[in-house]
Short mmCIF file of C-alpha atoms and ligand atoms in Angstrom, two decimals:
data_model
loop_
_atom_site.label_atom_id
_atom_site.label_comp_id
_atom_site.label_asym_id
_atom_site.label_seq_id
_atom_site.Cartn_x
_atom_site.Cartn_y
_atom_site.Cartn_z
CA UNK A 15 -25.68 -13.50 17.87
CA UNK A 16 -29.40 -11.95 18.75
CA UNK A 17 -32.21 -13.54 16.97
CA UNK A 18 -34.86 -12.17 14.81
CA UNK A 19 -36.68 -14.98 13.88
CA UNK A 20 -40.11 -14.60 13.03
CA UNK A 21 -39.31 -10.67 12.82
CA UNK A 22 -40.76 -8.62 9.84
CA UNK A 23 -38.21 -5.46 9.40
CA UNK A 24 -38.21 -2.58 7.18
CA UNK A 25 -34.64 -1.10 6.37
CA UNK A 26 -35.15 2.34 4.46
CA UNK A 27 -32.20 3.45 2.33
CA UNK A 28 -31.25 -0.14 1.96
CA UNK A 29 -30.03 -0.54 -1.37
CA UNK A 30 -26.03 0.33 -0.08
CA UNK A 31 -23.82 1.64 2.76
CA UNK A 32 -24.92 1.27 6.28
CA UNK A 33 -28.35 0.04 5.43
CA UNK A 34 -27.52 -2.82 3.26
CA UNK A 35 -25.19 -3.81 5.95
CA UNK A 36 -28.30 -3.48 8.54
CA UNK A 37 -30.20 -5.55 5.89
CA UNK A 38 -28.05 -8.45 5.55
CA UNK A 39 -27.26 -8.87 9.16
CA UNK A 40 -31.11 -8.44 10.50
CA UNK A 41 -31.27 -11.00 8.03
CA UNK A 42 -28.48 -13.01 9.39
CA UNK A 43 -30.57 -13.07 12.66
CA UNK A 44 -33.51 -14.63 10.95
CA UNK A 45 -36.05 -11.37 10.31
CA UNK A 46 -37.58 -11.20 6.90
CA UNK A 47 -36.04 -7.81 5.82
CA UNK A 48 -37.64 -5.64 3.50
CA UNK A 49 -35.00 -3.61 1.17
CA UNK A 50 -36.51 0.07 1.09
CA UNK A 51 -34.64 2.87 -0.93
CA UNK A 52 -35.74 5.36 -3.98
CA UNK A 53 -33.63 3.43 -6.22
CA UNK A 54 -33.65 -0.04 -6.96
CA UNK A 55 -31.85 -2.42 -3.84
CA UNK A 56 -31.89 -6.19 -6.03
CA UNK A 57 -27.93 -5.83 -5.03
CA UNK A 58 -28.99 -6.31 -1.17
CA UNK A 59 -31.65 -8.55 -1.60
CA UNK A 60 -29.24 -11.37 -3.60
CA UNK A 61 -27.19 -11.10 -0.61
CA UNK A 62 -29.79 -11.98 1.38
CA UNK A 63 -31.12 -14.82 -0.63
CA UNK A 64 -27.76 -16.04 -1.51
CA UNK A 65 -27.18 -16.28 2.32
CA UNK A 66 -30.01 -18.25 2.62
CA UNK A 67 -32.20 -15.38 4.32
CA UNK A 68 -35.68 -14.14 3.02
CA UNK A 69 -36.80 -10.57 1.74
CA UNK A 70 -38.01 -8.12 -0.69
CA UNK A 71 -37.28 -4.81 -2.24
CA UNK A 72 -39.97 -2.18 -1.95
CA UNK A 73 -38.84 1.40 -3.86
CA UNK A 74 -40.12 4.55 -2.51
CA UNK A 75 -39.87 7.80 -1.68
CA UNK A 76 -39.44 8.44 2.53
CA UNK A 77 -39.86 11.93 1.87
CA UNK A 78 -43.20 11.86 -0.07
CA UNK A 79 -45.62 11.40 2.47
CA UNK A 80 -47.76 9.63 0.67
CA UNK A 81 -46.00 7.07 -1.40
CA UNK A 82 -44.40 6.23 2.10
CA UNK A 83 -47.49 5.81 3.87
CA UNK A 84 -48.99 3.57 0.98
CA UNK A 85 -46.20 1.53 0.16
CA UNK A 86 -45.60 0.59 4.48
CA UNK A 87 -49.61 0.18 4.87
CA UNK A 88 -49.80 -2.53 1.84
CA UNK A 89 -46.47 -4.18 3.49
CA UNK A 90 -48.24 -4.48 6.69
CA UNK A 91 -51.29 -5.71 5.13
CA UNK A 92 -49.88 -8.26 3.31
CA UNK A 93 -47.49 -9.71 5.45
CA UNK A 94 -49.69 -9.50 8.27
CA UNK A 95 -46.79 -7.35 10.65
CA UNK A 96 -44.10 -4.72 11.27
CA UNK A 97 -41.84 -5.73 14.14
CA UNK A 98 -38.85 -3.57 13.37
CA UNK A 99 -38.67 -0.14 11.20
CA UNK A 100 -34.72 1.26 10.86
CA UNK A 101 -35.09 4.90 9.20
CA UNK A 102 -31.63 5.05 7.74
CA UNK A 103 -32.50 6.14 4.45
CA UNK A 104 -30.50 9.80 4.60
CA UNK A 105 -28.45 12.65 2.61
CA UNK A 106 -25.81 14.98 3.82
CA UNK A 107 -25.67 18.17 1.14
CA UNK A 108 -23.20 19.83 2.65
CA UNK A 109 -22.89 23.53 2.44
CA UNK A 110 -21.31 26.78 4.64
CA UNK A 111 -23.70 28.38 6.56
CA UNK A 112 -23.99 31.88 4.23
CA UNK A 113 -24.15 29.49 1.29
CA UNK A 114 -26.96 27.37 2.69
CA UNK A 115 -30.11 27.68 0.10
CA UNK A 116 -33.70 27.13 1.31
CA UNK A 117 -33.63 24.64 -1.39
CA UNK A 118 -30.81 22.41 -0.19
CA UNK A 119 -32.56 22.96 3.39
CA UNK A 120 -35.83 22.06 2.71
CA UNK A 121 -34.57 18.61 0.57
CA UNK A 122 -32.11 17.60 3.73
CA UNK A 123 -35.52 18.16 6.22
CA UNK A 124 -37.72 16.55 3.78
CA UNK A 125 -35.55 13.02 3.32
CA UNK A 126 -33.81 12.92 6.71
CA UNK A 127 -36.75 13.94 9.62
CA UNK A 128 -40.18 14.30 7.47
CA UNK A 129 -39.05 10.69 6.15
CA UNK A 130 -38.64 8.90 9.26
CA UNK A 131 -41.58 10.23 10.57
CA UNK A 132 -44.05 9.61 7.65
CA UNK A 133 -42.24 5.78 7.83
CA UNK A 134 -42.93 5.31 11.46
CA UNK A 135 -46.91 6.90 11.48
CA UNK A 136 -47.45 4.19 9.16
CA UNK A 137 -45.42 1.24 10.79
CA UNK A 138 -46.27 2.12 14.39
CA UNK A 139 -50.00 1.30 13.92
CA UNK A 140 -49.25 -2.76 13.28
CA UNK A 141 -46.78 -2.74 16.36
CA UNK A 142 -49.56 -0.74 18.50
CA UNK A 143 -51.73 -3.60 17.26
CA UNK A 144 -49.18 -6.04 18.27
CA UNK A 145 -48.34 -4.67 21.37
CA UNK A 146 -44.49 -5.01 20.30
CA UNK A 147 -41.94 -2.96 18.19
CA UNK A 148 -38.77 -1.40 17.49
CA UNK A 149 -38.12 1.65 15.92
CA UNK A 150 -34.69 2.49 15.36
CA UNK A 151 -33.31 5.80 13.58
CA UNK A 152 -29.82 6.73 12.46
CA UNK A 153 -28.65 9.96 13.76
CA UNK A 154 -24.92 11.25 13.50
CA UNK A 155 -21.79 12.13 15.41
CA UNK A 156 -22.19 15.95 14.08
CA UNK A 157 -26.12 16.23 15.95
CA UNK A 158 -23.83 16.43 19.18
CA UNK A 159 -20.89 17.96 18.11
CA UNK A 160 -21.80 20.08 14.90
CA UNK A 161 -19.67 19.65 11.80
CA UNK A 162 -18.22 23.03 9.48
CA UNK A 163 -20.21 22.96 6.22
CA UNK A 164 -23.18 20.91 7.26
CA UNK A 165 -25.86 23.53 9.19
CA UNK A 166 -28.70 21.45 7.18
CA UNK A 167 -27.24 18.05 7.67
CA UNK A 168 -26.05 18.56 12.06
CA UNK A 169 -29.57 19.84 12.45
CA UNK A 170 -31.71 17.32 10.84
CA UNK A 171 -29.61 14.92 12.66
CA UNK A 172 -29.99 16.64 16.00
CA UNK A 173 -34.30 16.81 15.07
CA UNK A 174 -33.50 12.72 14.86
CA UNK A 175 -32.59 12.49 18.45
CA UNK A 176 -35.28 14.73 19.65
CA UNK A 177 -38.46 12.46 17.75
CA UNK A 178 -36.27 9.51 18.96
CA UNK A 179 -36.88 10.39 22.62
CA UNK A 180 -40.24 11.57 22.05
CA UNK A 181 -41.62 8.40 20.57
CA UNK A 182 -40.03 6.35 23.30
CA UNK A 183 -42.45 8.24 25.87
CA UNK A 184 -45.37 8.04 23.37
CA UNK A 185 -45.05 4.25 22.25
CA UNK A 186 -43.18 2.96 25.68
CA UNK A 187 -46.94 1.70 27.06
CA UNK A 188 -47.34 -0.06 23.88
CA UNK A 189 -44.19 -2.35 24.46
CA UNK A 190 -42.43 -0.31 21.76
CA UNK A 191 -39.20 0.82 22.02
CA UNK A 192 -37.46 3.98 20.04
CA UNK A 193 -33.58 4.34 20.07
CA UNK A 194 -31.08 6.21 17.72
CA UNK A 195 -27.56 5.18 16.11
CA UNK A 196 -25.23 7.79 16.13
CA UNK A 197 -22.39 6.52 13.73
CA UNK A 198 -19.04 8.81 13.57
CA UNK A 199 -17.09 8.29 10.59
CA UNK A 200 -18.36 5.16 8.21
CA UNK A 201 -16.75 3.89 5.16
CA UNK A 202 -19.54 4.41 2.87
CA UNK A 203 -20.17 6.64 -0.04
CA UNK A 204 -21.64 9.12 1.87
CA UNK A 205 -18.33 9.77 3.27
CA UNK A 206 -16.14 9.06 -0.03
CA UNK A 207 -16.49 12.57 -1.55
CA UNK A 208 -15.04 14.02 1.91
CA UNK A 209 -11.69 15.87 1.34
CA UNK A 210 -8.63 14.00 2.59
CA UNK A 211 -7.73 16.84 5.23
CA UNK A 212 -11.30 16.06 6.80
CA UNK A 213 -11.00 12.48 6.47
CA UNK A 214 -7.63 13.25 8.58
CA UNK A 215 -8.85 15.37 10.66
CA UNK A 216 -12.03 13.08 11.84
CA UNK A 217 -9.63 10.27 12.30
CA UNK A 218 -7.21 12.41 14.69
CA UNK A 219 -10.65 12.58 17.22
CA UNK A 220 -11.23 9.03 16.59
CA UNK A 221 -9.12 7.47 20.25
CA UNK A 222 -10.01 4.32 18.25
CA UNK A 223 -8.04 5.32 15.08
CA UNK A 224 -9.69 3.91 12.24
CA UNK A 225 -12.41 4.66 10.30
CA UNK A 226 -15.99 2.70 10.68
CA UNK A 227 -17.19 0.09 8.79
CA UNK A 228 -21.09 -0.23 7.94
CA UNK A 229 -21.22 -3.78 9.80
CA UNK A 230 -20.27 -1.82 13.19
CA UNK A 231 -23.47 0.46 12.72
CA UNK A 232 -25.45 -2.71 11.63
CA UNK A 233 -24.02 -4.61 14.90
CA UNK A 234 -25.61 -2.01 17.26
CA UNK A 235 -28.76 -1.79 15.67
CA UNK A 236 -28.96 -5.76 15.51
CA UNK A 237 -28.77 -5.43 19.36
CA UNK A 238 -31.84 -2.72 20.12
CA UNK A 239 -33.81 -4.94 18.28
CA UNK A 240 -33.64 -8.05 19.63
CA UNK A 241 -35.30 -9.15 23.22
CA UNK A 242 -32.50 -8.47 24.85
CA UNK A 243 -32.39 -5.21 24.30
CA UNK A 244 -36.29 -4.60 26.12
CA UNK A 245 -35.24 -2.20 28.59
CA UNK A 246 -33.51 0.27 26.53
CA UNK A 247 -35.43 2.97 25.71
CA UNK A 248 -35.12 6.94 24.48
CA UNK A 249 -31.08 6.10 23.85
CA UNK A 250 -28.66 7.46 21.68
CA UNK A 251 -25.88 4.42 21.09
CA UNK A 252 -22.93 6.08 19.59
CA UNK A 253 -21.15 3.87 17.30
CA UNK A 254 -18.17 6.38 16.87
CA UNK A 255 -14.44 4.77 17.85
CA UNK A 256 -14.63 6.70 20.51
CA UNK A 257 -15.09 10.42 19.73
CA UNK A 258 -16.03 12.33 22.89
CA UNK A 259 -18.04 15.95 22.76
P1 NAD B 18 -25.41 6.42 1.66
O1 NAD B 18 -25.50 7.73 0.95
O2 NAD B 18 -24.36 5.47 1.25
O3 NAD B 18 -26.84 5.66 1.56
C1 NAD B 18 -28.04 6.34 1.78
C2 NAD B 18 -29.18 5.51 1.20
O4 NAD B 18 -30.40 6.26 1.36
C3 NAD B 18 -29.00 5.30 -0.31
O5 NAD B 18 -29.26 3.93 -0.61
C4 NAD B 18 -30.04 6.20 -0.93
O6 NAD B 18 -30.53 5.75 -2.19
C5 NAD B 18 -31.12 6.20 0.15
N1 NAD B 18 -31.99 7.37 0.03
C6 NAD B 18 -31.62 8.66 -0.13
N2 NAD B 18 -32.69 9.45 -0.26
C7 NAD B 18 -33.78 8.64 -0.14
C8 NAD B 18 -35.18 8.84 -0.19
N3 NAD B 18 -35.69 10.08 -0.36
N4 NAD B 18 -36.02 7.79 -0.02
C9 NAD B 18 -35.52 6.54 0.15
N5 NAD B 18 -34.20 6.28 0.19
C10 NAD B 18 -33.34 7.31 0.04
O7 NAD B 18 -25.35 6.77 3.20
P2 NAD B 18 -24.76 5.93 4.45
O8 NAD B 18 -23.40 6.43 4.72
O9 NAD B 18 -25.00 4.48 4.25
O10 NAD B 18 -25.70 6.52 5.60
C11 NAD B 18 -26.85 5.84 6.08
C12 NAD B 18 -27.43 6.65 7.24
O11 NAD B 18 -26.44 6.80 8.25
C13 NAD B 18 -27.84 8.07 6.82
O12 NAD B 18 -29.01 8.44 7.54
C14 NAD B 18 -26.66 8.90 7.26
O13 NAD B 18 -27.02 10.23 7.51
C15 NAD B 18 -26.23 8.18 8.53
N6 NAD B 18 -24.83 8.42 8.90
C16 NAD B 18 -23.80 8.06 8.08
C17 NAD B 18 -22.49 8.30 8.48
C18 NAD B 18 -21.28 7.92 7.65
O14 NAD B 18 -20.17 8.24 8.07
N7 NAD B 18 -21.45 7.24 6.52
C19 NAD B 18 -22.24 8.93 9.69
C20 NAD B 18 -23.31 9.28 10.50
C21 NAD B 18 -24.60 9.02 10.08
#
């Protein structure tokens, strides 16, 4: 497995689903993960320390610009570095085009792109300082190939790919690297509340035939954020079973 060790990481939407599963196995590979989310993530963090890895919960808001910028700054401060940021943290309120509100809109912008971009102005200063970083941000299967009933959620993921690439040319001088996760289909409660006839019909794309679990997502981002992964830069890594668009 890659190794983290010394690594400082924040995970945002931590506290369950594909970020607790990126929590507990950047722990696994020795970082010291900090458990972000809005609600309270003690769940992830005893399966850290039960595993014998070290970490903290931190609860914020990603899309409050300022309680974001605040809480990252003082984590920075205090533990003296930010090596790895993963802006998972993300909602999906899905909705028909002609029923789409400005409302729902505006609150799927707000947590999925303004988020991960008020998390990363704070945490890219300490890796500028350091010369070293990895920023990693969870897209989605539907930014490439759209999805019926989710015009908010396709196109905040799609934004995600485009600040993805353009923070790997603005940071790449600074030895920091930007990359996406594009997951298809994960077994998480996002996904639970899908009717069975999409579940079905997701699964009839997948060549791979099964659904995803959250440690496949976690694998890949494990990966871009180790040493090994230095060269890779600007990527989208599709963690999908095979769907092609
Ligand atoms: P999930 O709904 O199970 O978990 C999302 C987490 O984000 C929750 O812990 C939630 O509390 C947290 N969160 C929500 N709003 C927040 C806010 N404003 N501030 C801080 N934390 C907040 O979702 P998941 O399935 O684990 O998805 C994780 C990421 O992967 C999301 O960005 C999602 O869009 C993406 N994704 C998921 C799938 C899938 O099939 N599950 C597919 C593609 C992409």
């Amino acid at each position: 497995m890659f190794r983290l060790d010394e690594n400082v990481a924040i995970v945002t939407g931590g506290s369950r689903g594909i970020g607790r599963a990126i929590s507990t196995m950047l722990s696994r590979a020795g970082a010291y993960v900090v458990v972000a989310d809005i609600v309270p993530a003690d769940e992830t963090l005893k399966l850290i320390t039960d595993a014998g890895g070290k970490g903290e919960t931190k609860c914020f808001d990603v899309s409050v610009e300022d309680a974001a910028q605040e809480a990252i700054r003082e984590l920075a401060k205090r533990l003296g570095r930010i090596d790895i940021l993963v802006n998972n943290a993300g909602i999906a309120l899905d909705q028909l085009l002609l029923r789409v509100s400005a409302e729902s809109l505006h609150r799927t912008f707000s947590v999925n792109v303004d988020g991960a971009i008020y998390c990363t102005k704070a945490a890219i200063r300490s890796m500028m300082r350091a010369e070293r970083g990895r920023v990693i941000n969870l897209a989605s299967v539907v930014a490439e190939l759209g999805n019926p009933g989710q015009t908010a959620y396709s196109a905040s993921k799609a934004a995600i790919i485009g600040l993805t690439k353009t923070w790997a040319r603005e940071y790449a001088q600074r030895n920091i690297t930007v990359n996406a996760v594009a997951p298809g289909f994960i077994d998480t409660e996002m996904t639970l509340r899908l009717p069975e006839e999409v579940k079905t019909w997701i699964l009839n794309q997948t060549p791979l035939g099964r659904i995803g679990k959250p440690d496949d997502v976690a694998a890949a981002v494990v990966f871009l954020c180790s040493e090994e992964a230095s060269y890779i830069t600007g990527q989208v890594i599709r963690v999908n079973g095979g769907i092609l668009g």
